[in-house]
GROMACS .gro file of C-alpha atoms in nm:
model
  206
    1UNK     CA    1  11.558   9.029  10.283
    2UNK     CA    2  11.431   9.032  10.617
    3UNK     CA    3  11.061   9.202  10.694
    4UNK     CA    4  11.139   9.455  10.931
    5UNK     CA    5  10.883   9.739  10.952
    6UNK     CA    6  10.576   9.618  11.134
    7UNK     CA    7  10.170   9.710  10.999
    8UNK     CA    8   9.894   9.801  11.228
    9UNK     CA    9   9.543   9.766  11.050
   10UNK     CA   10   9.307  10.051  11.277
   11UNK     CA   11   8.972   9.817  11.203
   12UNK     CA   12   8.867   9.509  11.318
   13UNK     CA   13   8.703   9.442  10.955
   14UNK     CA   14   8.769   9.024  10.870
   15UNK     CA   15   8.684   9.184  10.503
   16UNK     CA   16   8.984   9.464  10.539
   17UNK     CA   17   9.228   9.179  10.672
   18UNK     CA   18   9.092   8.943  10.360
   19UNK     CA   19   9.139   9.171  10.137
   20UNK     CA   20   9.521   9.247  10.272
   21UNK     CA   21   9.575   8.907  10.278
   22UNK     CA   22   9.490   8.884   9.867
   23UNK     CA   23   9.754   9.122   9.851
   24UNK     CA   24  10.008   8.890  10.028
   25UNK     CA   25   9.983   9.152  10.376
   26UNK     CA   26   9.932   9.041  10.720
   27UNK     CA   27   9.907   9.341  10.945
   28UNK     CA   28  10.109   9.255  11.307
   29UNK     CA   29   9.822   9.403  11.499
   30UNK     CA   30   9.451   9.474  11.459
   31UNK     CA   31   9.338   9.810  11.638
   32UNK     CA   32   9.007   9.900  11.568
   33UNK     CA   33   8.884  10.247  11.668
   34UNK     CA   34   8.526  10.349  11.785
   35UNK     CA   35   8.472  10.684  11.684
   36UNK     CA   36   8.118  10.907  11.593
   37UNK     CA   37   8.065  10.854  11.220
   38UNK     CA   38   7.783  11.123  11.201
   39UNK     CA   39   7.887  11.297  10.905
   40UNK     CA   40   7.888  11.700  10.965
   41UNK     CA   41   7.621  11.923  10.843
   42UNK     CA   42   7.660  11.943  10.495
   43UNK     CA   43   7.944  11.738  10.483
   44UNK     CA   44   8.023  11.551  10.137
   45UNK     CA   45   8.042  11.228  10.082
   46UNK     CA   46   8.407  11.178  10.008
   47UNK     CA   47   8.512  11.447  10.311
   48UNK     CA   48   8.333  11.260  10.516
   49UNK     CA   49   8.525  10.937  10.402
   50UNK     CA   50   8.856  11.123  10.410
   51UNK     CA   51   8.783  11.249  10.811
   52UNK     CA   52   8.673  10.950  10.930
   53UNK     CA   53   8.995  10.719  10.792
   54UNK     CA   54   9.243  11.063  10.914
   55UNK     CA   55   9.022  11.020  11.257
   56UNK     CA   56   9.073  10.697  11.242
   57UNK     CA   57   9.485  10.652  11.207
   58UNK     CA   58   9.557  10.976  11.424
   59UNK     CA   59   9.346  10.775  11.698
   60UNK     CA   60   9.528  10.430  11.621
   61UNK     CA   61   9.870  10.647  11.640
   62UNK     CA   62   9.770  10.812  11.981
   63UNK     CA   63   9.662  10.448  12.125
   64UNK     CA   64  10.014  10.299  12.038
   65UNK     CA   65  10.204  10.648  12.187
   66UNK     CA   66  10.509  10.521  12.450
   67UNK     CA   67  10.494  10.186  12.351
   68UNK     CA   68  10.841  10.049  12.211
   69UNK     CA   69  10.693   9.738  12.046
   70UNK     CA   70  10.501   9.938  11.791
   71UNK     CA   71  10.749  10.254  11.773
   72UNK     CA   72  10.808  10.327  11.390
   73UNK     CA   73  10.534  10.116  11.267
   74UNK     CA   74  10.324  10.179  10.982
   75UNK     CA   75   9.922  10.217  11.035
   76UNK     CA   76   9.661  10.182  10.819
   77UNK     CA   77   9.330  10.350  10.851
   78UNK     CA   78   8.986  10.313  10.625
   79UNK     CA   79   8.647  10.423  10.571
   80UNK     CA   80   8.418  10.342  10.333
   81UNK     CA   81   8.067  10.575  10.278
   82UNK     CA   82   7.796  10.474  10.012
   83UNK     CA   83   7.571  10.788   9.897
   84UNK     CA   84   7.312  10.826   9.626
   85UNK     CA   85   7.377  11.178   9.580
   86UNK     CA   86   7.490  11.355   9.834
   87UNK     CA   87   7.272  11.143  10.075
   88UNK     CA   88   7.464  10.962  10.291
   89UNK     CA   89   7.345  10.644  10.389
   90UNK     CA   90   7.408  10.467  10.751
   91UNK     CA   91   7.565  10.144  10.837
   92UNK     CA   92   7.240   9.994  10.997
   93UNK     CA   93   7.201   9.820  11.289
   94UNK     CA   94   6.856   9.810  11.235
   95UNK     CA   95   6.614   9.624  10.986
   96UNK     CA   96   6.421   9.950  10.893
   97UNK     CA   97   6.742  10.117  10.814
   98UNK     CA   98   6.870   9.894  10.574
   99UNK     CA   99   6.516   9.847  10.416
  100UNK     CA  100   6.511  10.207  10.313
  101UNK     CA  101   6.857  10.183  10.201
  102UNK     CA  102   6.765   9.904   9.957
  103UNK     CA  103   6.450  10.055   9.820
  104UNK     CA  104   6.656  10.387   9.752
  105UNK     CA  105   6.953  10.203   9.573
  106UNK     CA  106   6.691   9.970   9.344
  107UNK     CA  107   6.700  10.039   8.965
  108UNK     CA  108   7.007  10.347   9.072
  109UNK     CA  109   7.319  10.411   9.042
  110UNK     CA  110   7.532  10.533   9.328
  111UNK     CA  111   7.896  10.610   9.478
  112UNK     CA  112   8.095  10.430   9.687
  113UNK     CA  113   8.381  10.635   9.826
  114UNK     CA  114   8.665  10.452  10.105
  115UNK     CA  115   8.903  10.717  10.240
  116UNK     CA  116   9.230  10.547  10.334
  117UNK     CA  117   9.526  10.695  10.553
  118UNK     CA  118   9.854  10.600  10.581
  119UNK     CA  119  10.030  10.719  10.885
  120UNK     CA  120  10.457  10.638  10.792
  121UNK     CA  121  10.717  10.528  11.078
  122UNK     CA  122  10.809  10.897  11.067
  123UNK     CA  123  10.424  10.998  11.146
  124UNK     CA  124  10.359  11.159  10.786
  125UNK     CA  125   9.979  11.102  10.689
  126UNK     CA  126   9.930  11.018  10.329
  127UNK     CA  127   9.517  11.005  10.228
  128UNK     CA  128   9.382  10.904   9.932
  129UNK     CA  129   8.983  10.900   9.857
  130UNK     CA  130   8.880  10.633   9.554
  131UNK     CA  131   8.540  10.640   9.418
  132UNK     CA  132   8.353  10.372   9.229
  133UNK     CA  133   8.033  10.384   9.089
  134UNK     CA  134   7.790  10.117   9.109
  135UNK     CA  135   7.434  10.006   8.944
  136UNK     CA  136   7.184   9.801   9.076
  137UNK     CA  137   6.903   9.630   8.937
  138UNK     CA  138   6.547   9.726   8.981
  139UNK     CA  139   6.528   9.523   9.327
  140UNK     CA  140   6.175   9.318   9.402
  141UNK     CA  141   5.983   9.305   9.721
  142UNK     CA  142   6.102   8.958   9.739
  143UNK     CA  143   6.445   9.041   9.668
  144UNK     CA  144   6.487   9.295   9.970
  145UNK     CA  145   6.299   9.094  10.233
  146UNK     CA  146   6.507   8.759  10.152
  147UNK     CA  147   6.788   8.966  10.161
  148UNK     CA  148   6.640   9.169  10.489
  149UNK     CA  149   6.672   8.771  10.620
  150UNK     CA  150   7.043   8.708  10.548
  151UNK     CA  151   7.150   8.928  10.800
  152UNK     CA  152   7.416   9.004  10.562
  153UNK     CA  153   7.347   9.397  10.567
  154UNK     CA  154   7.419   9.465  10.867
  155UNK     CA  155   7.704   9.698  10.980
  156UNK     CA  156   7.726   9.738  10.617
  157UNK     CA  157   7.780  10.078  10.431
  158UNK     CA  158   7.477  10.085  10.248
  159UNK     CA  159   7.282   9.845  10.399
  160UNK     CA  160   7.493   9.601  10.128
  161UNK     CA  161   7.779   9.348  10.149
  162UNK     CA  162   7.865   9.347   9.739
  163UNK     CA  163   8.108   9.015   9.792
  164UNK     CA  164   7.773   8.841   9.924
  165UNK     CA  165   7.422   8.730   9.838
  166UNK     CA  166   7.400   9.099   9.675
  167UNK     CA  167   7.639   9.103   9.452
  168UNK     CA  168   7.382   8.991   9.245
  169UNK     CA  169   7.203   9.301   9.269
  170UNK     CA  170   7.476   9.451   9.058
  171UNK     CA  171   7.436   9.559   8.703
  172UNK     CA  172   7.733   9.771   8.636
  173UNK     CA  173   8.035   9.884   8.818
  174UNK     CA  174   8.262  10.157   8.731
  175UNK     CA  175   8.607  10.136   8.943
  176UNK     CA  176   8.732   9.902   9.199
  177UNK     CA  177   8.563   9.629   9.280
  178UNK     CA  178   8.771   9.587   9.644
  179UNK     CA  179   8.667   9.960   9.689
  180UNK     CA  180   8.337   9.847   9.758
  181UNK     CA  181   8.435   9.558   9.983
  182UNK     CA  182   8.622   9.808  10.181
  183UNK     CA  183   8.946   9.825  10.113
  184UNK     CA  184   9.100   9.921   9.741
  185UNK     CA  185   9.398   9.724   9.679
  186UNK     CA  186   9.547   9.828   9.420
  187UNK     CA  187   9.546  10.214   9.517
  188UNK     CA  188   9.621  10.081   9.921
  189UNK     CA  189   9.955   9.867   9.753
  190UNK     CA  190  10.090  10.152   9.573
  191UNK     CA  191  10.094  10.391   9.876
  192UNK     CA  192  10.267  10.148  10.103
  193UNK     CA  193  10.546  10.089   9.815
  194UNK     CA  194  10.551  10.390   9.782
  195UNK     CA  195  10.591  10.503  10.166
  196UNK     CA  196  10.895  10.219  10.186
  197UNK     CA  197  10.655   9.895  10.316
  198UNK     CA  198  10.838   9.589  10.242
  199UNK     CA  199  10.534   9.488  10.046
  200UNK     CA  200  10.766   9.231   9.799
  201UNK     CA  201  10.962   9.104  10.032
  202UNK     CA  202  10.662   8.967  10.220
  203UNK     CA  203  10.561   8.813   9.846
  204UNK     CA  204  10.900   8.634   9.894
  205UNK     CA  205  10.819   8.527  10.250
  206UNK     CA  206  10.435   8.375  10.212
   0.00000   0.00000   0.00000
């Protein structure tokens, strides 16, 4: 059966497009959107992840508006927020940022919410939020400024990249693992099949 029905990723994420392309997906076009992340004033955790990845696709879906080639394509929006509580923590740019979000995650549990959005050929929005909890170990001195070094924190929700160096930090998980790389596959599959993305029939293709 011939693919027909084209899919726009909205994030320039190489672990989003990795993690599509486990699933046998190869979005025809990466859009990435820069928008304000600042979580409102009081805003939860998971309706902050739900906003952003509904920000996200309705910005994708304006930036694609009167232009035939991607008429009646599907787009896929995501956002991923890490919390202890209902602290929020950043995506640091900066080594002081991630250092305080280590030493607050050592020895605790937290959350790990990605809000994804589906926006249909016939520009319906379908959301879902997933949630996994996750444990780390009581993390050393040494531990945090080796992994300060790596570099691999950065841009990272949570000041962590679990499919790196610190997914050794990781005593106990509780949900999807590819929620916390960004991009839950097995809830993110099920909406496109169920939406009418030739999921299968790309299967058959690859």
């Amino acid at each position: 059966m011939a693919v027909t029905k084209k899919l726009i990723l909205a994030s320039g994420s190489p672990r989003r497009v990795e993690l599509l392309a486990q699933a046998g997906i190869e979005p025809a076009r990466l859009l990435p959107m820069d928008l304000d992340e600042t979580p409102k004033r009081s805003e939860h955790p998971r309706s902050l992840a739900r906003r952003l990845s509904a920000e996200k696709a309705r910005a994708a879906l304006s930036a694609i508006k009167g232009d035939p080639a991607w008429e009646g394509s599907f787009i896929l929006a995501a956002d991923t927020v890490v919390c202890v509580g209902r602290r929020i923590l950043p995506k640091p740019d900066l080594v002081s940022e991630a250092s305080s979000a280590l030493h607050l995650l050592s020895g605790r549990s937290h959350r790990v919410y990605t809000g994804i959005c589906l926006v249909t050929p016939d520009r319906t929005l379908r959301q879902k939020v997933i949630d996994t909890k996750v444990r780390f170990k009581r993390l050393s001195g040494r531990d945090i400024e080796s992994y300060l070094a790596s570099g691999q924190w950065r841009g990272k929700a949570g000041g962590y990249a679990i499919q790196g160096i610190a997914g050794s930090f990781v005593v106990k998980l509780v949900g999807s693992y590819t929620n916390v790389v960004g991009l839950p596959l097995h809830e993110t599959v099920n909406l496109l099949v169920g939406e009418g993305y030739d999921v299968h029939d790309r299967w058959l293709e690859g």
